[in-house]
Amino acid sequence: MKAFHAIVVGLGAHGSAGAAALARRGLRVLGLERFGRGETFGSSGGRSRIIRVAHYEDPIYAPLARAAWDRWLELESETGAAILTRTGGLYAGPPDSALVRGAIDAAVTHAVGHEIIDSAEIRRRWPAFTPAPDAVGVVEDLAGLLDAERANAAHLLVAERAGAELRFGARVLEWRPAAGGGLEVETDDGTVAVADHLLLAAGPWVGDFVPDLGLPLVVERQPVCWFAPAVQAADVGVGRLPIWLMATEDGTFYGFPNDPELGLKVSHHHSGVSVDPDEVDREVRPADVDRIRAFIRERMPAADGPLTTSRVCLYTNTPDDRFIVDRHQAVSGIAFASACSGHGFKFAPIIGDILADLAITGETAWPIEPFRADRFHR
């Protein structure tokens, strides 16, 4: 039985960042991931992720997003990886939509530079879009895209450089108090490791490791598609097109500038299909594509080229769409997170630090009261 200071379960966006944060502090770290290195069966794949500061979901996220932006730049400097691309952001929809009102509220509350434009101006600046005549656009400068695969790899590199031991294809069966103190973690090959601290960042499976807490998590199947541009690729690439979200009668859609290898990534935010993460249909079906293409034909005809590729990822949602980031109240040394609800990747460097704080000391200077797990049982 090998002993560590800390064990991290799950090495996606937040687990890899947590492993890096722990290893940077000089701790002897073991990271365990049920899938292979670079495989993306949870919520951390799909090439690109949006980063934005004027967070329409709730103004509380804006300071964290601004701090995360700086941390991504630091990670780039530390590893040499190209992770963050600044593109600006467009959040468009009816003036009374949650997207538009929320983005303005966050921008005003936290002094985020922004501009409000009408539908005609959206079309003038970005002919790729055909918003509704009454649509309003919130334009944010401090927004862009993250290369998800490079981001995860960079955090893993930092962890390994600092001495962390990472094991892939190692499915954790359970954790339990160790007879001599600390915590034991057993994997499906029968290996048992012991540590003083445990960080649970298992994405859609995190609730399985703390069933006593009754976390109200719902896993959602999220199809994502890439389409070849129906216009010149340069006209919808980085430098010409921002990251964007658009609220419509059929829900909110989002997308990215053209990826030279894959095309234009477009998805319907929150498909509404709840699933078991172990039995999810991972094939994108014609109905999934049709839903996205119907939006494209009405509001973004520049993306109405052939489907180039697609994938299914997973959202892990809470009832209020806020994250769960907390320590186990009954067992010292355990921290856990479900920092998703479809908008958590961008915060990974911050969530990793918070989890490391909570696992080691049980406290953090970051403002996490809105993310406490017990809020659902008060």
Short mmCIF file of C-alpha atoms in Angstrom, two decimals:
data_model
loop_
_atom_site.label_atom_id
_atom_site.label_comp_id
_atom_site.label_asym_id
_atom_site.label_seq_id
_atom_site.Cartn_x
_atom_site.Cartn_y
_atom_site.Cartn_z
CA MET A 1 0.00 0.00 0.00
CA LYS A 2 1.57 3.25 -1.18
CA ALA A 3 1.11 6.43 0.85
CA PHE A 4 0.54 9.92 -0.52
CA HIS A 5 -0.28 13.30 0.92
CA ALA A 6 -3.27 13.66 -1.42
CA ILE A 7 -5.21 11.58 -3.93
CA VAL A 8 -7.20 13.17 -6.75
CA VAL A 9 -10.07 11.17 -8.26
CA GLY A 10 -10.83 12.36 -11.79
CA LEU A 11 -8.35 14.16 -14.03
CA GLY A 12 -10.60 16.24 -16.23
CA ALA A 13 -10.60 20.03 -16.14
CA HIS A 14 -10.96 20.47 -12.39
CA GLY A 15 -9.17 17.34 -11.26
CA SER A 16 -6.11 18.09 -13.39
CA ALA A 17 -6.07 21.65 -12.04
CA GLY A 18 -6.46 20.33 -8.50
CA ALA A 19 -3.60 17.88 -8.98
CA ALA A 20 -1.42 20.71 -10.27
CA ALA A 21 -2.37 22.96 -7.34
CA LEU A 22 -1.58 20.25 -4.78
CA ALA A 23 1.71 19.25 -6.42
CA ARG A 24 2.81 22.89 -6.69
CA ARG A 25 2.52 23.07 -2.90
CA GLY A 26 5.05 20.30 -2.50
CA LEU A 27 2.61 17.52 -1.67
CA ARG A 28 3.08 13.93 -2.81
CA VAL A 29 0.08 13.52 -5.13
CA LEU A 30 -1.60 10.55 -6.79
CA GLY A 31 -4.05 11.28 -9.61
CA LEU A 32 -6.50 8.59 -10.72
CA GLU A 33 -8.53 8.72 -13.93
CA ARG A 34 -10.92 5.98 -15.04
CA PHE A 35 -10.37 6.67 -18.75
CA GLY A 36 -7.21 6.89 -20.83
CA ARG A 37 -5.03 9.96 -20.99
CA GLY A 38 -6.65 12.52 -23.26
CA GLU A 39 -9.92 10.60 -23.55
CA THR A 40 -12.99 12.76 -23.08
CA PHE A 41 -16.01 10.78 -21.95
CA GLY A 42 -16.97 13.27 -19.25
CA SER A 43 -17.34 17.04 -19.56
CA SER A 44 -13.84 18.20 -20.50
CA GLY A 45 -13.47 17.37 -24.19
CA GLY A 46 -14.70 18.83 -27.45
CA ARG A 47 -11.64 20.90 -28.42
CA SER A 48 -12.88 24.34 -27.38
CA ARG A 49 -14.56 26.04 -24.44
CA ILE A 50 -15.89 29.57 -24.06
CA ILE A 51 -14.37 31.94 -21.52
CA ARG A 52 -16.34 35.09 -20.70
CA VAL A 53 -16.46 37.48 -17.78
CA ALA A 54 -19.93 39.05 -18.17
CA HIS A 55 -21.47 35.84 -16.92
CA TYR A 56 -25.20 36.01 -17.58
CA GLU A 57 -25.99 33.10 -15.26
CA ASP A 58 -25.15 35.14 -12.16
CA PRO A 59 -22.93 38.19 -11.47
CA ILE A 60 -21.12 36.22 -8.74
CA TYR A 61 -19.08 34.47 -11.43
CA ALA A 62 -17.54 37.58 -12.99
CA PRO A 63 -14.70 38.09 -10.47
CA LEU A 64 -13.86 34.38 -10.62
CA ALA A 65 -13.85 34.46 -14.43
CA ARG A 66 -11.56 37.48 -14.46
CA ALA A 67 -9.16 35.72 -12.08
CA ALA A 68 -9.35 32.55 -14.17
CA TRP A 69 -8.43 34.53 -17.30
CA ASP A 70 -5.19 35.61 -15.64
CA ARG A 71 -4.49 32.08 -14.44
CA TRP A 72 -4.84 30.67 -17.94
CA LEU A 73 -2.29 33.19 -19.18
CA GLU A 74 0.04 32.17 -16.36
CA LEU A 75 -0.41 28.51 -17.29
CA GLU A 76 0.50 29.33 -20.88
CA SER A 77 3.69 31.04 -19.71
CA GLU A 78 4.52 28.16 -17.38
CA THR A 79 4.07 25.39 -19.96
CA GLY A 80 4.46 27.03 -23.36
CA ALA A 81 1.03 25.73 -24.40
CA ALA A 82 -1.26 27.94 -26.50
CA ILE A 83 -4.51 27.72 -24.54
CA LEU A 84 -6.44 31.01 -24.58
CA THR A 85 -7.45 32.94 -27.70
CA ARG A 86 -9.10 36.31 -27.21
CA THR A 87 -11.96 36.78 -29.66
CA GLY A 88 -14.44 39.01 -27.87
CA GLY A 89 -17.96 37.83 -27.17
CA LEU A 90 -21.46 38.47 -28.47
CA TYR A 91 -24.52 37.62 -26.37
CA ALA A 92 -27.67 38.26 -28.40
CA GLY A 93 -31.38 37.78 -27.97
CA PRO A 94 -34.59 39.51 -26.95
CA PRO A 95 -33.99 42.50 -24.66
CA ASP A 96 -35.84 40.78 -21.81
CA SER A 97 -34.10 37.41 -22.21
CA ALA A 98 -32.12 35.99 -19.30
CA LEU A 99 -29.04 35.96 -21.53
CA VAL A 100 -29.12 39.66 -22.39
CA ARG A 101 -30.35 40.93 -19.02
CA GLY A 102 -27.91 38.71 -17.14
CA ALA A 103 -24.90 39.69 -19.23
CA ILE A 104 -25.66 43.38 -18.77
CA ASP A 105 -26.20 42.92 -15.03
CA ALA A 106 -22.87 41.12 -14.61
CA ALA A 107 -21.04 43.67 -16.74
CA VAL A 108 -22.47 46.65 -14.87
CA THR A 109 -22.07 45.10 -11.41
CA HIS A 110 -18.41 44.25 -11.93
CA ALA A 111 -17.32 47.03 -14.31
CA VAL A 112 -16.77 44.69 -17.24
CA GLY A 113 -16.21 46.60 -20.47
CA HIS A 114 -19.19 46.07 -22.76
CA GLU A 115 -21.33 47.63 -25.46
CA ILE A 116 -25.01 47.21 -26.29
CA ILE A 117 -25.96 47.14 -29.97
CA ASP A 118 -29.13 46.50 -31.97
CA SER A 119 -29.89 43.79 -34.50
CA ALA A 120 -28.86 45.86 -37.51
CA GLU A 121 -25.46 46.57 -35.96
CA ILE A 122 -24.96 42.88 -35.18
CA ARG A 123 -25.54 42.09 -38.87
CA ARG A 124 -23.26 44.92 -39.98
CA ARG A 125 -20.35 43.79 -37.79
CA TRP A 126 -20.84 40.08 -38.30
CA PRO A 127 -22.72 39.23 -41.51
CA ALA A 128 -22.53 35.56 -40.49
CA PHE A 129 -25.46 36.20 -38.12
CA THR A 130 -29.09 36.96 -38.96
CA PRO A 131 -30.57 37.81 -35.55
CA ALA A 132 -34.24 38.60 -35.06
CA PRO A 133 -35.13 42.22 -35.87
CA ASP A 134 -35.81 43.01 -32.20
CA ALA A 135 -32.65 41.30 -30.91
CA VAL A 136 -30.15 43.14 -28.75
CA GLY A 137 -26.47 42.27 -28.59
CA VAL A 138 -24.15 42.63 -25.61
CA VAL A 139 -20.58 42.84 -26.87
CA GLU A 140 -17.80 42.00 -24.44
CA ASP A 141 -14.12 42.47 -25.16
CA LEU A 142 -12.76 40.18 -22.43
CA ALA A 143 -14.00 36.91 -23.90
CA GLY A 144 -12.55 34.17 -26.00
CA LEU A 145 -11.99 30.47 -26.35
CA LEU A 146 -9.91 27.90 -24.52
CA ASP A 147 -8.33 24.85 -26.12
CA ALA A 148 -9.75 22.27 -23.72
CA GLU A 149 -7.36 19.47 -24.61
CA ARG A 150 -4.26 21.65 -24.28
CA ALA A 151 -5.60 23.11 -21.05
CA ASN A 152 -6.03 19.70 -19.43
CA ALA A 153 -2.67 18.51 -20.74
CA ALA A 154 -0.95 21.63 -19.38
CA HIS A 155 -2.31 21.11 -15.88
CA LEU A 156 -1.26 17.46 -15.98
CA LEU A 157 2.20 18.50 -17.14
CA VAL A 158 2.53 20.93 -14.23
CA ALA A 159 1.43 18.23 -11.81
CA GLU A 160 3.90 15.69 -13.17
CA ARG A 161 6.77 18.17 -13.25
CA ALA A 162 6.10 18.79 -9.56
CA GLY A 163 6.28 15.06 -8.83
CA ALA A 164 2.67 13.89 -9.04
CA GLU A 165 2.04 10.27 -10.00
CA LEU A 166 -0.81 9.98 -12.50
CA ARG A 167 -2.57 6.75 -13.38
CA PHE A 168 -4.98 6.42 -16.28
CA GLY A 169 -7.41 3.59 -16.89
CA ALA A 170 -7.71 3.36 -13.09
CA ARG A 171 -11.36 3.26 -12.07
CA VAL A 172 -11.90 4.07 -8.42
CA LEU A 173 -14.28 1.66 -6.69
CA GLU A 174 -14.47 3.31 -3.30
CA TRP A 175 -12.76 5.35 -0.64
CA ARG A 176 -12.86 4.53 3.08
CA PRO A 177 -11.22 5.59 6.32
CA ALA A 178 -7.86 3.85 6.76
CA ALA A 179 -7.30 1.78 9.89
CA GLY A 180 -4.13 3.68 10.75
CA GLY A 181 -5.58 7.09 9.96
CA GLY A 182 -6.12 8.91 6.71
CA LEU A 183 -8.14 7.66 3.76
CA GLU A 184 -7.83 4.60 1.55
CA VAL A 185 -8.77 4.58 -2.13
CA GLU A 186 -9.25 1.30 -4.00
CA THR A 187 -9.19 0.95 -7.79
CA ASP A 188 -10.65 -1.78 -9.99
CA ASP A 189 -7.32 -3.60 -10.29
CA GLY A 190 -7.30 -4.19 -6.53
CA THR A 191 -4.67 -1.53 -5.81
CA VAL A 192 -5.15 0.40 -2.58
CA ALA A 193 -3.49 3.75 -1.91
CA VAL A 194 -3.68 5.79 1.27
CA ALA A 195 -3.51 9.56 1.75
CA ASP A 196 -4.26 12.27 4.26
CA HIS A 197 -6.36 14.26 1.80
CA LEU A 198 -8.81 13.31 -0.95
CA LEU A 199 -10.00 15.49 -3.80
CA LEU A 200 -13.07 14.22 -5.67
CA ALA A 201 -13.47 15.74 -9.14
CA ALA A 202 -15.18 12.88 -10.94
CA GLY A 203 -17.56 14.97 -13.02
CA PRO A 204 -20.85 13.16 -13.70
CA TRP A 205 -19.80 10.40 -11.29
CA VAL A 206 -18.90 12.58 -8.29
CA GLY A 207 -22.18 11.89 -6.52
CA ASP A 208 -21.37 8.17 -6.46
CA PHE A 209 -18.43 8.88 -4.13
CA VAL A 210 -20.43 10.89 -1.58
CA PRO A 211 -23.88 9.26 -1.61
CA ASP A 212 -24.42 10.26 2.01
CA LEU A 213 -24.55 13.92 0.97
CA GLY A 214 -27.52 13.45 -1.35
CA LEU A 215 -26.17 15.81 -4.00
CA PRO A 216 -29.08 16.72 -6.32
CA LEU A 217 -27.14 16.25 -9.55
CA VAL A 218 -28.74 15.56 -12.93
CA VAL A 219 -26.52 14.48 -15.82
CA GLU A 220 -27.53 15.82 -19.21
CA ARG A 221 -26.61 14.53 -22.66
CA GLN A 222 -25.15 17.39 -24.70
CA PRO A 223 -24.66 16.89 -28.48
CA VAL A 224 -22.10 19.17 -30.14
CA CYS A 225 -21.67 19.59 -33.90
CA TRP A 226 -19.12 21.12 -36.25
CA PHE A 227 -20.15 22.35 -39.69
CA ALA A 228 -18.11 23.42 -42.69
CA PRO A 229 -18.58 27.16 -43.34
CA ALA A 230 -21.00 28.06 -46.11
CA VAL A 231 -18.90 31.20 -46.72
CA GLN A 232 -15.19 31.82 -47.01
CA ALA A 233 -13.56 30.27 -43.94
CA ALA A 234 -11.49 33.41 -43.34
CA ASP A 235 -14.69 35.44 -42.96
CA VAL A 236 -15.78 33.42 -39.93
CA GLY A 237 -12.41 32.62 -38.38
CA VAL A 238 -10.61 33.99 -35.34
CA GLY A 239 -10.25 37.73 -35.78
CA ARG A 240 -13.50 37.97 -37.72
CA LEU A 241 -16.02 36.15 -35.53
CA PRO A 242 -16.40 36.26 -31.74
CA ILE A 243 -17.49 33.49 -29.45
CA TRP A 244 -21.24 33.88 -29.18
CA LEU A 245 -24.43 32.90 -27.41
CA MET A 246 -27.87 33.56 -28.85
CA ALA A 247 -31.22 33.24 -27.08
CA THR A 248 -34.17 32.18 -29.24
CA GLU A 249 -37.68 30.82 -28.74
CA ASP A 250 -36.15 27.35 -29.05
CA GLY A 251 -33.55 27.88 -26.36
CA THR A 252 -30.03 29.25 -26.21
CA PHE A 253 -27.40 28.27 -28.76
CA TYR A 254 -23.68 28.95 -28.69
CA GLY A 255 -20.66 28.68 -30.92
CA PHE A 256 -17.13 29.60 -31.87
CA PRO A 257 -15.08 31.04 -34.71
CA ASN A 258 -14.12 28.57 -37.41
CA ASP A 259 -11.62 25.88 -36.47
CA PRO A 260 -9.45 25.24 -39.57
CA GLU A 261 -9.50 21.50 -38.89
CA LEU A 262 -13.07 20.95 -37.74
CA GLY A 263 -15.24 23.85 -38.88
CA LEU A 264 -17.77 25.95 -36.97
CA LYS A 265 -18.75 24.47 -33.61
CA VAL A 266 -22.41 25.06 -32.73
CA SER A 267 -24.54 23.54 -29.99
CA HIS A 268 -27.87 23.89 -28.23
CA HIS A 269 -27.10 24.87 -24.64
CA HIS A 270 -28.93 22.39 -22.37
CA SER A 271 -30.51 19.73 -24.56
CA GLY A 272 -32.85 18.73 -21.74
CA VAL A 273 -32.19 14.98 -22.01
CA SER A 274 -31.25 13.47 -18.64
CA VAL A 275 -29.08 10.34 -18.71
CA ASP A 276 -27.13 7.81 -16.69
CA PRO A 277 -23.46 8.67 -17.41
CA ASP A 278 -22.62 4.97 -17.63
CA GLU A 279 -25.30 4.29 -20.23
CA VAL A 280 -25.50 7.48 -22.26
CA ASP A 281 -26.01 7.25 -26.03
CA ARG A 282 -22.74 8.72 -27.28
CA GLU A 283 -23.72 8.77 -30.93
CA VAL A 284 -25.04 12.08 -32.23
CA ARG A 285 -28.37 11.27 -33.87
CA PRO A 286 -30.02 12.93 -36.90
CA ALA A 287 -32.55 14.61 -34.60
CA ASP A 288 -29.69 16.19 -32.65
CA VAL A 289 -28.17 17.61 -35.82
CA ASP A 290 -31.55 18.74 -37.15
CA ARG A 291 -32.23 20.79 -34.01
CA ILE A 292 -28.94 22.63 -34.36
CA ARG A 293 -29.21 23.02 -38.12
CA ALA A 294 -32.69 24.53 -37.82
CA PHE A 295 -31.17 27.27 -35.66
CA ILE A 296 -28.28 27.74 -38.09
CA ARG A 297 -30.54 28.17 -41.10
CA GLU A 298 -32.55 30.83 -39.32
CA ARG A 299 -29.87 32.70 -37.37
CA MET A 300 -26.42 31.75 -38.69
CA PRO A 301 -26.60 30.64 -42.34
CA ALA A 302 -22.84 31.08 -42.67
CA ALA A 303 -22.53 27.78 -40.76
CA ASP A 304 -24.94 25.87 -43.00
CA GLY A 305 -22.32 23.68 -44.63
CA PRO A 306 -21.92 19.91 -44.35
CA LEU A 307 -21.58 18.36 -40.91
CA THR A 308 -17.88 17.62 -40.44
CA THR A 309 -17.89 15.89 -37.06
CA SER A 310 -19.89 15.63 -33.85
CA ARG A 311 -19.68 14.28 -30.33
CA VAL A 312 -21.69 13.92 -27.15
CA CYS A 313 -20.44 15.43 -23.92
CA LEU A 314 -22.11 15.61 -20.53
CA TYR A 315 -23.37 18.42 -18.34
CA THR A 316 -23.74 17.75 -14.62
CA ASN A 317 -26.45 20.10 -13.43
CA THR A 318 -27.62 21.36 -10.06
CA PRO A 319 -31.18 22.64 -9.45
CA ASP A 320 -29.99 26.26 -9.37
CA ASP A 321 -27.28 25.83 -12.06
CA ARG A 322 -24.65 26.97 -9.58
CA PHE A 323 -21.57 24.88 -8.89
CA ILE A 324 -20.99 22.62 -5.94
CA VAL A 325 -17.53 23.15 -4.44
CA ASP A 326 -17.17 22.14 -0.82
CA ARG A 327 -15.50 19.99 1.79
CA HIS A 328 -17.06 16.93 3.35
CA GLN A 329 -18.55 18.09 6.63
CA ALA A 330 -18.40 14.67 8.31
CA VAL A 331 -15.01 13.40 7.11
CA SER A 332 -12.00 15.70 7.36
CA GLY A 333 -9.58 15.95 4.48
CA ILE A 334 -12.10 15.49 1.66
CA ALA A 335 -13.01 18.14 -0.89
CA PHE A 336 -15.31 17.65 -3.86
CA ALA A 337 -16.70 19.57 -6.80
CA SER A 338 -19.35 19.47 -9.43
CA ALA A 339 -18.39 22.75 -11.04
CA CYS A 340 -20.29 22.36 -14.24
CA SER A 341 -23.98 22.95 -15.06
CA GLY A 342 -22.62 23.59 -18.54
CA HIS A 343 -20.48 26.62 -17.72
CA GLY A 344 -17.64 25.48 -15.47
CA PHE A 345 -14.61 24.69 -17.61
CA LYS A 346 -13.30 28.25 -17.76
CA PHE A 347 -12.92 28.33 -13.98
CA ALA A 348 -10.69 25.25 -13.75
CA PRO A 349 -7.52 26.96 -12.43
CA ILE A 350 -9.54 28.64 -9.68
CA ILE A 351 -11.59 25.55 -8.83
CA GLY A 352 -8.37 23.54 -8.62
CA ASP A 353 -6.93 25.97 -6.09
CA ILE A 354 -10.15 25.99 -4.06
CA LEU A 355 -10.26 22.20 -3.93
CA ALA A 356 -6.64 22.05 -2.84
CA ASP A 357 -7.35 24.59 -0.08
CA LEU A 358 -10.41 22.70 1.15
CA ALA A 359 -8.75 19.30 1.06
CA ILE A 360 -5.70 20.47 3.02
CA THR A 361 -7.11 22.99 5.51
CA GLY A 362 -10.89 22.81 5.13
CA GLU A 363 -10.96 26.53 4.34
CA THR A 364 -10.34 28.82 1.38
CA ALA A 365 -10.09 32.56 0.86
CA TRP A 366 -12.16 32.28 -2.33
CA PRO A 367 -15.87 33.23 -1.97
CA ILE A 368 -17.54 29.82 -2.16
CA GLU A 369 -20.57 30.28 0.09
CA PRO A 370 -22.93 30.23 -2.95
CA PHE A 371 -21.44 26.87 -3.93
CA ARG A 372 -21.76 25.02 -0.62
CA ALA A 373 -23.39 21.61 -0.93
CA ASP A 374 -25.65 22.03 2.08
CA ARG A 375 -27.60 24.89 0.46
CA PHE A 376 -30.00 22.31 -0.96
CA HIS A 377 -30.84 20.97 2.50
CA ARG A 378 -31.12 24.16 4.55
#
